[in-house]
Coordinates of C-alpha atoms and ligand atoms in Angstrom, one line a residue:
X1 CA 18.4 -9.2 -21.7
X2 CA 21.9 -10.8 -21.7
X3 CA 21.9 -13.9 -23.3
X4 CA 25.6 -15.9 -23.3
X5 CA 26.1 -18.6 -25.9
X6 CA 27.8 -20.4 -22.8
X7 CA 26.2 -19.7 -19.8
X8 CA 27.4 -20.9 -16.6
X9 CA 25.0 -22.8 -16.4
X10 CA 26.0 -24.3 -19.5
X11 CA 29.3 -25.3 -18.4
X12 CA 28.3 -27.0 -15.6
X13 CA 26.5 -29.3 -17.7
X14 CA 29.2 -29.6 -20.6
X15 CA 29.9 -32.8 -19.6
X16 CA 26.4 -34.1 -20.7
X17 CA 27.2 -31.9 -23.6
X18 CA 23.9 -30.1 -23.3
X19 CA 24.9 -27.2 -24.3
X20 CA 27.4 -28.2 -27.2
X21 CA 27.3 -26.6 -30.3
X22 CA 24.5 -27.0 -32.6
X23 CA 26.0 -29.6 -35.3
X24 CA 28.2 -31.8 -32.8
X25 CA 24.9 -33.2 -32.1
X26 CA 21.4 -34.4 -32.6
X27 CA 19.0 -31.1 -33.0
X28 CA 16.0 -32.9 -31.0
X29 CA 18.5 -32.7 -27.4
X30 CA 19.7 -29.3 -28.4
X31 CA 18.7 -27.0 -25.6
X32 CA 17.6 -23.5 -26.0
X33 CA 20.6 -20.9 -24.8
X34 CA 19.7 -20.3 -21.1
X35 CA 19.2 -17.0 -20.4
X36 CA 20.9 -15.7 -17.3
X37 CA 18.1 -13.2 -15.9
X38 CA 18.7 -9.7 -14.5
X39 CA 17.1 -9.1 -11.1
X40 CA 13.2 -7.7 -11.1
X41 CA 11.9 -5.5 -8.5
X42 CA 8.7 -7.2 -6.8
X43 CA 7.0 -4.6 -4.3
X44 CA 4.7 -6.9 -2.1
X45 CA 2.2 -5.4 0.3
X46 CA 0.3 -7.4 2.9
X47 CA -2.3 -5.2 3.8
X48 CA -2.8 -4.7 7.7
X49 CA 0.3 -6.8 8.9
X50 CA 1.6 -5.8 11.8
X51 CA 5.1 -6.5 12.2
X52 CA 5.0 -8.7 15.6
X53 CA 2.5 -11.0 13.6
X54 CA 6.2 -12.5 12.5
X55 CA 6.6 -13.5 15.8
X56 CA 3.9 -16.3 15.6
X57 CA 5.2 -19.0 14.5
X58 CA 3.2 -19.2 11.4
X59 CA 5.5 -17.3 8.8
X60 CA 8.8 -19.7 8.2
X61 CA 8.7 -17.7 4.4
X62 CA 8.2 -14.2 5.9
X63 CA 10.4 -15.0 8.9
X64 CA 13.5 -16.4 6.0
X65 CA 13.4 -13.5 3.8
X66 CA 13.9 -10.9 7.0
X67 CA 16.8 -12.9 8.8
X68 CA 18.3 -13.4 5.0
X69 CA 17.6 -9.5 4.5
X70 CA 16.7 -6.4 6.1
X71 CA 13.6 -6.2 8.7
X72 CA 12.4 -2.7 10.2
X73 CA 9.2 -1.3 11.6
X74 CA 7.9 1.0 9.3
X75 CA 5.8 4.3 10.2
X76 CA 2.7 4.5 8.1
X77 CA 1.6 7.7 6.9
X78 CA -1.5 9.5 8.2
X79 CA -4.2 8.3 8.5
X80 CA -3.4 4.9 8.5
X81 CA -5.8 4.0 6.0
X82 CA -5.3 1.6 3.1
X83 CA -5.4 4.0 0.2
X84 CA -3.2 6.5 1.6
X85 CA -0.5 4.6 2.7
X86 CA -0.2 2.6 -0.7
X87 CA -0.5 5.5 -2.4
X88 CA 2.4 7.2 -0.3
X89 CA 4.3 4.0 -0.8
X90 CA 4.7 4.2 -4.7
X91 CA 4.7 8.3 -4.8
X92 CA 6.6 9.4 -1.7
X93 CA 4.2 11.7 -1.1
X94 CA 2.0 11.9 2.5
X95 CA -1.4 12.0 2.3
X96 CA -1.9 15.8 2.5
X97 CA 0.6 16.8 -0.4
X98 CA -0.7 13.0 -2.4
X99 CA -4.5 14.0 -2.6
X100 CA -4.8 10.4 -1.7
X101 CA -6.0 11.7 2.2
X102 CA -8.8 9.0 2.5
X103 CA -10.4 6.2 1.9
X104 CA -13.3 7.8 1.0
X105 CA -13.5 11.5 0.1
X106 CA -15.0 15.2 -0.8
X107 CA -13.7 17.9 -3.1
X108 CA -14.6 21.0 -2.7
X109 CA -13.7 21.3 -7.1
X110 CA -16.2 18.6 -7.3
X111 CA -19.1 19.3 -5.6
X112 CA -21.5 16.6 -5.3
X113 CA -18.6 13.9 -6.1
X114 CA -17.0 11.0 -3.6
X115 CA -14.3 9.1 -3.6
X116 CA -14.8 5.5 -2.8
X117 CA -12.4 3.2 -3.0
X118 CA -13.3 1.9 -6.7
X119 CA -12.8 5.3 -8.2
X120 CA -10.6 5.5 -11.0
X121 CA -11.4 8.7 -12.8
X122 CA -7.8 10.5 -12.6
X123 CA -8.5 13.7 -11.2
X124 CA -9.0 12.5 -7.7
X125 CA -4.7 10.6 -8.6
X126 CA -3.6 13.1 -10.9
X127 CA -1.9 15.0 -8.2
X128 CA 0.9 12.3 -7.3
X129 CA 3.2 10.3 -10.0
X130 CA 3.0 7.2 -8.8
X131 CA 6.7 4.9 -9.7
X132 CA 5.4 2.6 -12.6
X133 CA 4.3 6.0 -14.7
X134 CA 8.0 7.0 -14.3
X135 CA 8.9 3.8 -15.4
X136 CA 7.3 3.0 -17.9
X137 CA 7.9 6.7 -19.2
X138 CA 11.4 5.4 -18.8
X139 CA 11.2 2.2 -20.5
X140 CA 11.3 -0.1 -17.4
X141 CA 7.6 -2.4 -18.0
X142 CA 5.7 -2.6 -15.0
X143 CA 3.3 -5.2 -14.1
X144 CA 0.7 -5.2 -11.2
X145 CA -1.4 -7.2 -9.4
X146 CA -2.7 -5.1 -7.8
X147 CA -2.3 -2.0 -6.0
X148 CA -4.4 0.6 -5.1
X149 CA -5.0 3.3 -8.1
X150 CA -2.5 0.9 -10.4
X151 CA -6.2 0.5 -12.8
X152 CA -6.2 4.1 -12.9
X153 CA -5.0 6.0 -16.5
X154 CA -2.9 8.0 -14.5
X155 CA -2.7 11.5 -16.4
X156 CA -5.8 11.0 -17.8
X157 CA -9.2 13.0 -18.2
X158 CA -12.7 11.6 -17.6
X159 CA -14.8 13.0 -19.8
X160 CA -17.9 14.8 -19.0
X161 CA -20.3 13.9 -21.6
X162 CA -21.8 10.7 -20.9
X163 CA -21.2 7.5 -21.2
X164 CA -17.8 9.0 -19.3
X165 CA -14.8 8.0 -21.1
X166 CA -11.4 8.0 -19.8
X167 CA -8.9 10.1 -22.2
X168 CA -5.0 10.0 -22.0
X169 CA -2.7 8.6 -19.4
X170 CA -0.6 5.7 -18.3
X171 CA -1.3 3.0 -16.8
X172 CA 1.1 -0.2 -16.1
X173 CA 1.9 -2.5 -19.0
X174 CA -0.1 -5.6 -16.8
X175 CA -2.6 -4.3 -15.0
X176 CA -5.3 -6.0 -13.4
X177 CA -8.7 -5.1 -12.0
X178 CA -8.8 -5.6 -8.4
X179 CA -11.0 -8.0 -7.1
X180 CA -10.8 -9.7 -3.8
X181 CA -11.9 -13.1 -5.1
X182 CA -9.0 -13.7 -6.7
X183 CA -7.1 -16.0 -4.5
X184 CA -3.7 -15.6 -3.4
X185 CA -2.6 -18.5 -5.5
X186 CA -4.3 -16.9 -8.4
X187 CA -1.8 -13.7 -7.9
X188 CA 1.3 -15.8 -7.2
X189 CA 0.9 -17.7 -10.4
X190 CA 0.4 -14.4 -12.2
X191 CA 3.2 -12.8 -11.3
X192 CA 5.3 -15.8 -11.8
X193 CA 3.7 -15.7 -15.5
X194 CA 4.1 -12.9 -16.5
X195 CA 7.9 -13.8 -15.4
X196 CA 8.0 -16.3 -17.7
X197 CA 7.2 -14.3 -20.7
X198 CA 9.8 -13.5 -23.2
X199 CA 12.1 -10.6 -22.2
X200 CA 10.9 -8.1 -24.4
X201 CA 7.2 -7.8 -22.6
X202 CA 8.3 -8.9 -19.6
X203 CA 8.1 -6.8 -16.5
X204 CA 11.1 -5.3 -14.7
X205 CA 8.6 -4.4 -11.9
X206 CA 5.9 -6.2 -10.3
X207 CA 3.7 -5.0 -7.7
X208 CA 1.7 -7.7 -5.7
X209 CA -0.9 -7.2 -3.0
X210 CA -2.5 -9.3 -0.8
X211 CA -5.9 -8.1 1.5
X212 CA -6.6 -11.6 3.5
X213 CA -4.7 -10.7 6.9
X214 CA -6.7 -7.4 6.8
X215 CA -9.7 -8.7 6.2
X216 CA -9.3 -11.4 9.0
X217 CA -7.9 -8.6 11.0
X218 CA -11.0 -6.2 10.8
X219 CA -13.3 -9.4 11.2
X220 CA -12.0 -11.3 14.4
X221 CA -9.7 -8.6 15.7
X222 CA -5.7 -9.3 15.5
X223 CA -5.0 -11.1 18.2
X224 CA -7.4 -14.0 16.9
X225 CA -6.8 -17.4 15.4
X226 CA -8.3 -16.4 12.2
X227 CA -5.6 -13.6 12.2
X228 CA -3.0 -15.7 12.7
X229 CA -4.2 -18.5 10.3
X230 CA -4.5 -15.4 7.1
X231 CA -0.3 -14.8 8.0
X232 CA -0.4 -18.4 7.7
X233 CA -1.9 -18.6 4.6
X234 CA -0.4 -15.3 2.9
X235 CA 2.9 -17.0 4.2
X236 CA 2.3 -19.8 2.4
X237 CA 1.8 -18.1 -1.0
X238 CA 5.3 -15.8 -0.7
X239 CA 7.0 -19.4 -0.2
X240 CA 5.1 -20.2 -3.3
X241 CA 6.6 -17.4 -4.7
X242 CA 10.1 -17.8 -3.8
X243 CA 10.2 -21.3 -4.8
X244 CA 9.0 -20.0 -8.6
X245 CA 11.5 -17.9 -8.6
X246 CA 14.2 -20.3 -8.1
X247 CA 12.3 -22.5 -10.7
X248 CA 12.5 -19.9 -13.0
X249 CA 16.2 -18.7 -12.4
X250 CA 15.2 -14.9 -12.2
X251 CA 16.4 -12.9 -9.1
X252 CA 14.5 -10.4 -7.3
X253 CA 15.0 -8.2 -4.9
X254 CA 11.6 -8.2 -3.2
X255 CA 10.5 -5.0 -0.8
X256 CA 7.4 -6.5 1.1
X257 CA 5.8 -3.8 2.9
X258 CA 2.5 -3.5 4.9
X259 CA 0.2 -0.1 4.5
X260 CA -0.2 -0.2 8.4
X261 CA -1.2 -2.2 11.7
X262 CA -4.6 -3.4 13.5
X263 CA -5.7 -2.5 16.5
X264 CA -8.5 -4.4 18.5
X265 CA -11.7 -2.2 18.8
X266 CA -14.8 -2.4 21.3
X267 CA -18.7 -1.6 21.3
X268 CA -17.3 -0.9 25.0
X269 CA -14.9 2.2 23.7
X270 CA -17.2 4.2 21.7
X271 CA -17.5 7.9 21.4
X272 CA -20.7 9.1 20.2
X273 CA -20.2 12.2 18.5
X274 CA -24.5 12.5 18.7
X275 CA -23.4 13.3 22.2
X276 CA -19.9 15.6 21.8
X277 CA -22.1 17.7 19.6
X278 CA -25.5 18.8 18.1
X279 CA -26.3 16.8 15.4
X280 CA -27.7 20.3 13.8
X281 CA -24.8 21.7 13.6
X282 CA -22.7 19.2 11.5
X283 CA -22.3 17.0 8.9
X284 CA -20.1 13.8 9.4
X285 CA -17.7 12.9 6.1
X286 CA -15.8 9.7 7.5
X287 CA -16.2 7.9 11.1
X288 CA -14.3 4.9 13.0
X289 CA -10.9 5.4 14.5
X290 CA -10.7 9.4 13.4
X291 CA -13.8 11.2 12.2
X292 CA -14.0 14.3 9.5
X293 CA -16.3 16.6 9.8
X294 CA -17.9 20.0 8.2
X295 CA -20.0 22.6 10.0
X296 CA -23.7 23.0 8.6
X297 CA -23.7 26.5 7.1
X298 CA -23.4 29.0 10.0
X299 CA -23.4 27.0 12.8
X300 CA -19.3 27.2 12.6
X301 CA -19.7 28.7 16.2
X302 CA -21.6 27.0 17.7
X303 CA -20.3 23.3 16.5
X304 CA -16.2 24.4 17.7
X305 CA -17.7 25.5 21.0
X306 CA -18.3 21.7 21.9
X307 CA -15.8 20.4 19.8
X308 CA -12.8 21.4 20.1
X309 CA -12.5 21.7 24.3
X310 CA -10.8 18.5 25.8
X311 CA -13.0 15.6 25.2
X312 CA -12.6 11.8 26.8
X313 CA -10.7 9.5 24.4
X314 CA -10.9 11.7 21.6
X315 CA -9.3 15.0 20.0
X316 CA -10.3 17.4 17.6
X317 CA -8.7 20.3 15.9
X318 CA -10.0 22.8 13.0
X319 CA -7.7 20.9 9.9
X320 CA -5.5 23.7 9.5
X321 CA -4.3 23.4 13.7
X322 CA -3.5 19.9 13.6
X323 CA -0.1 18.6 15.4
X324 CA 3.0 19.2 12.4
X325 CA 3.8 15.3 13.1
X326 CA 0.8 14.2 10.9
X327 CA 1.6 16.6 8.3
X328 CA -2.0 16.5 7.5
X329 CA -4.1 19.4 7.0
X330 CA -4.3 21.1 4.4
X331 CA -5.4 19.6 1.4
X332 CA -8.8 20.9 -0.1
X333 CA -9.9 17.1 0.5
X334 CA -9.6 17.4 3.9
X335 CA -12.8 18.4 5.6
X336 CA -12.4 21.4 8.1
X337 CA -12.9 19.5 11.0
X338 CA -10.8 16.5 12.3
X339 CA -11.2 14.0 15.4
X340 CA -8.6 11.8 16.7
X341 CA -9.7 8.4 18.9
X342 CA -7.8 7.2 21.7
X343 CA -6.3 4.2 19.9
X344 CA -8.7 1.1 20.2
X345 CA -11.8 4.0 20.3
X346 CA -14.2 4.2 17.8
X347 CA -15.9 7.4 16.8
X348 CA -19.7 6.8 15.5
X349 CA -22.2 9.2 15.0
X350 CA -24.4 7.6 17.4
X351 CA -23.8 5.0 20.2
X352 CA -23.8 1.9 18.7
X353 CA -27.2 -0.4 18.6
X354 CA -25.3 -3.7 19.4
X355 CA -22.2 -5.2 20.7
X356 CA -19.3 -5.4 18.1
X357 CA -15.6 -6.4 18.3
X358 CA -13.1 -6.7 16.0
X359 CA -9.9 -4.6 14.9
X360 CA -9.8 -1.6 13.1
X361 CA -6.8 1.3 11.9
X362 CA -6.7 4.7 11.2
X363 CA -5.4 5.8 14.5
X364 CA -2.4 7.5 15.5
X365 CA 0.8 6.5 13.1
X366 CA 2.7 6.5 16.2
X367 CA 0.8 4.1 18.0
X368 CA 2.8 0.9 18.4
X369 CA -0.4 -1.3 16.8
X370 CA -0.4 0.9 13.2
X371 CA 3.4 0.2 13.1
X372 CA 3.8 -1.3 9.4
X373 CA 6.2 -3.8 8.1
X374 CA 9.1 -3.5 5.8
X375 CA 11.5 -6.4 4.8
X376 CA 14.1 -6.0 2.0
X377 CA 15.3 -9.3 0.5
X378 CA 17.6 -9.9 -3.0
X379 CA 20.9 -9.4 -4.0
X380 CA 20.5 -5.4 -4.2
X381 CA 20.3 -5.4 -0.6
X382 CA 23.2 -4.8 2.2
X383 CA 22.2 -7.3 5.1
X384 CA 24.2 -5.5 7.9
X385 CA 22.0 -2.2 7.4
X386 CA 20.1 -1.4 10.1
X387 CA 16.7 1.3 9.2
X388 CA 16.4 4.3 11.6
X389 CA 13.8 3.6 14.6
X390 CA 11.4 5.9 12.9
X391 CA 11.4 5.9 9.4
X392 CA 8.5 6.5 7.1
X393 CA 6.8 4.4 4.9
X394 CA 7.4 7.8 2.0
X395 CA 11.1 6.4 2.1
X396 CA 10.2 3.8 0.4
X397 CA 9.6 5.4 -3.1
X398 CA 13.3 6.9 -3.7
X399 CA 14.5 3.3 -3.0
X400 CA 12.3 2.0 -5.4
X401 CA 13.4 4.1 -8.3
X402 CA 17.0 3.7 -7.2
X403 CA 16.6 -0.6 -7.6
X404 CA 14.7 0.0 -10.9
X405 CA 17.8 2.4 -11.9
X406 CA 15.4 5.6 -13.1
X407 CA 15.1 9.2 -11.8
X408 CA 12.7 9.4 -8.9
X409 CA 10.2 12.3 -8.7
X410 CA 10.4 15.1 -6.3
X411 CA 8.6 13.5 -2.7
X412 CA 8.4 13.7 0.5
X413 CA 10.3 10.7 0.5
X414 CA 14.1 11.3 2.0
X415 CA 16.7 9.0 0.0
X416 CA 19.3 9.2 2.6
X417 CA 16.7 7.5 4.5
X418 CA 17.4 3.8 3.2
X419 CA 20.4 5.1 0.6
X420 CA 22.2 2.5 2.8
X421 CA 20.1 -0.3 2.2
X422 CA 21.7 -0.6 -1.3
X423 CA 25.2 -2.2 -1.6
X424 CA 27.8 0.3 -3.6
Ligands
LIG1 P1 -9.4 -0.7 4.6 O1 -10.9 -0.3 4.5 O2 -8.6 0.6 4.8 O3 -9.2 -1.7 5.5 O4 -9.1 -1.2 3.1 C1 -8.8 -2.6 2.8 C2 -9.6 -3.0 1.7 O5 -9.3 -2.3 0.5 C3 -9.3 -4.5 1.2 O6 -10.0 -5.4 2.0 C4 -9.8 -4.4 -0.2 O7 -11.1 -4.9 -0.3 C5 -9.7 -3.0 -0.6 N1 -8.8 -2.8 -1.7 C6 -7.5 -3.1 -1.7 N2 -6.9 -2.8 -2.9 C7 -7.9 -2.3 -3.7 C8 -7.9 -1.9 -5.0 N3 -6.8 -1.9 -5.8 N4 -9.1 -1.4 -5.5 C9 -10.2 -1.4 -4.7 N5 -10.2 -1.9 -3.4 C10 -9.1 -2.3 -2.9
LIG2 ZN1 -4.9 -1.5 4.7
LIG3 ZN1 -8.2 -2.5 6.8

């Protein structure tokens, strides 16, 4: 905290002698020494937001912050899936080397046990540091509200006895439970809170997350009007935000970031896997724009005989023999068999009952519809940079620690990447 018995800000308003000092004037106007505020880091992800959705006409806030700052289309990480991609965002680590490699997941150490996306026993996170552990290990208070795994005692042990405790670990200094019916007001005026705290417990950095223009995405598909109407309204609340800001006198440079694209999906583009293969001979772990599969015990042969020759609007590899770009394959997590859809194809493990429409992701990080968004906005930034065409959402991380000033953990993420994004 600096705080300056004559701010600037003070001697602006000298002549009203606010700020005189104390005995040259009645105590009741004295004012309280304004603080002037260091810059906080607020990472900002808008789940599913494709980067062209700026181009609707709907996003005046969004649209501000990228011609006043950096824009880029960001890779996601595969598979384009929420929890993998946030998780890469604030470890630098992809998906295979994060443990993070679904949504919903296997081990074979943990036979018996899933992943779902509400799990927080550590062992399924333990294996990435994600950047407000190293901050707070390095004195820098994080808040969040919310990201994926930030309710998760990072380090920690879930005990086996029962009832299960959770032993050891971090977790941010705010944290919040995640829980979708907390509006996006709701988040905005907590973050803006916590900012108004005094400086000893108040965060340096703030994660915020909204889920609305996924949800509207998966829903009505993201070309619709309820699509649109979610940027609106997500738009709305980061103009919310910026104008607390300025209310409260605190720079921030802001990172908003999405975890990947939409894509619109059809009962018309369905693969059935029912018919690739013989339901007999596998057992299906995840299904929708890839699939994951195991073999039933011994029918190994028999199950890669049909699966893995070319196959209509779909592609499937043994884990190990996937294509180097997705850099996924060999985590434990991973089930030995993988299926790519065509992007916009849906893999189901029968053809589907009834019509459906809507949008979907998972596909392909280099399809143009999983692109993901990055904007960089705040005084740490250098306006005239320009990202390279393809760079990763993993880059993110080393920028991160270098705004909040600590040591970033060894990732896949390249610094040289966005080193210059920062102004010397
Ligand atoms: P996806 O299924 O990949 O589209 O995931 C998006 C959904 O993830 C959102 O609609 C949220 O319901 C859910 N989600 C996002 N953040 C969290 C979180 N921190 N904990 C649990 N679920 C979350
Ligand atoms: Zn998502
Ligand atoms: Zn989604």
């Amino acid at each position: 905290m600096v705080l300056r018995p004559l701010s600037l800000a003070c001697l602006a308003f000298l002549a009203l002698s606010a700020c005189a000092p104390a005995g040259q004037r009645p105590a009741s106007t004295m004012a309280a020494p304004v603080e002037q505020r260091q810059p906080v880091t607020i990472l900002l992800s808008i789940d599913g937001f494709r980067p062209d959705y700026l181009k609707r006409g709907v996003s005046p806030n969004l649209n501000g912050l990228a011609a006043g700052g950096v824009e880029a289309s960001m890779r996601a990480s595969f598979p384009t899936k929420t929890f993998p991609n946030h998780w890469a965002i604030v470890t630098g680590d992809r998906p295979d080397r994060s443990g993070i490699v679904a949504n919903n997941m296997e081990d074979s150490s943990r036979p018996g046990e899933k992943f779902t996306m509400a799990t927080d026993d550590p062992y399924w996170w333990n294996e990435a540091e994600p950047i407000w552990v190293t901050a707070e290990k390095t004195g820098v208070r994080a808040a969040t509200l919310f990201w994926p795994g930030s309710n998760v005692a990072w380090g920690g042990t879930k005990t086996a006895d029962w009832p299960h405790r959770i032993t050891g670990g971090t977790r941010p200094s705010d944290w919040a439970q995640f829980n979708e019916a907390i509006s996006g007001e709701q988040r905005v005026n907590g973050v803006l809170d916590l900012l108004r705290r005094p400086t000893n417990i108040r965060p340096r950095f703030l994660t915020l997350y909204f889920d609305a223009v996924d949800t509207a995405g998966h829903e009505n598909g993201p070309d619709s009007s309820e699509a649109t109407q979610a940027v609106a309204e997500v738009d709305g609340q980061i103009g919310r935000l910026m104008a607390g800001l300025k209310e409260l006198d605190q720079p921030a440079n802001l990172v908003i970031v999405s975890d990947h694209g939409m894509a619109q999906k059809s009962s018309e583009r369905v693969v059935a896997m029912d018919r690739v293969a013989n339901p007999a001979d596998y057992r299906i772990v995840e299904s929708g724009p890839y699939a994951s599969l195991a073999a039933q015990p011994g029918r190994e042969t028999a199950l890669e005989a049909r699966l893995l020759k070319p196959q209509p609007h779909m592609q499937c590899w043994r884990k190990g023999e996937m294509p180097n770009r997705f850099h996924y394959g060999t985590h434990r997590r991973i089930p030995p068999y993988f299926c790519l859809a065509q992007t916009g194809w849906i893999i189901q493990p029968t053809a589907p009952a009834k019509p459906f429409a809507g949008g979907d992701h998972g596909w392909d990080d280099r399809a143009p519809e999983m692109q993901a968004l990055f904007i960089a906005y705040g005084p740490a930034f250098d306006t005239r940079f320009r990202a390279p065409a393809d760079f990763t959402n993993v880059d993110v991380y080393p920028l991160l620690a270098r705004l909040l000033g600590i040591a970033a953990v060894a990732s896949d993420g390249d610094a040289a990447v966005l080193a210059g994004l920062i102004k010397n």
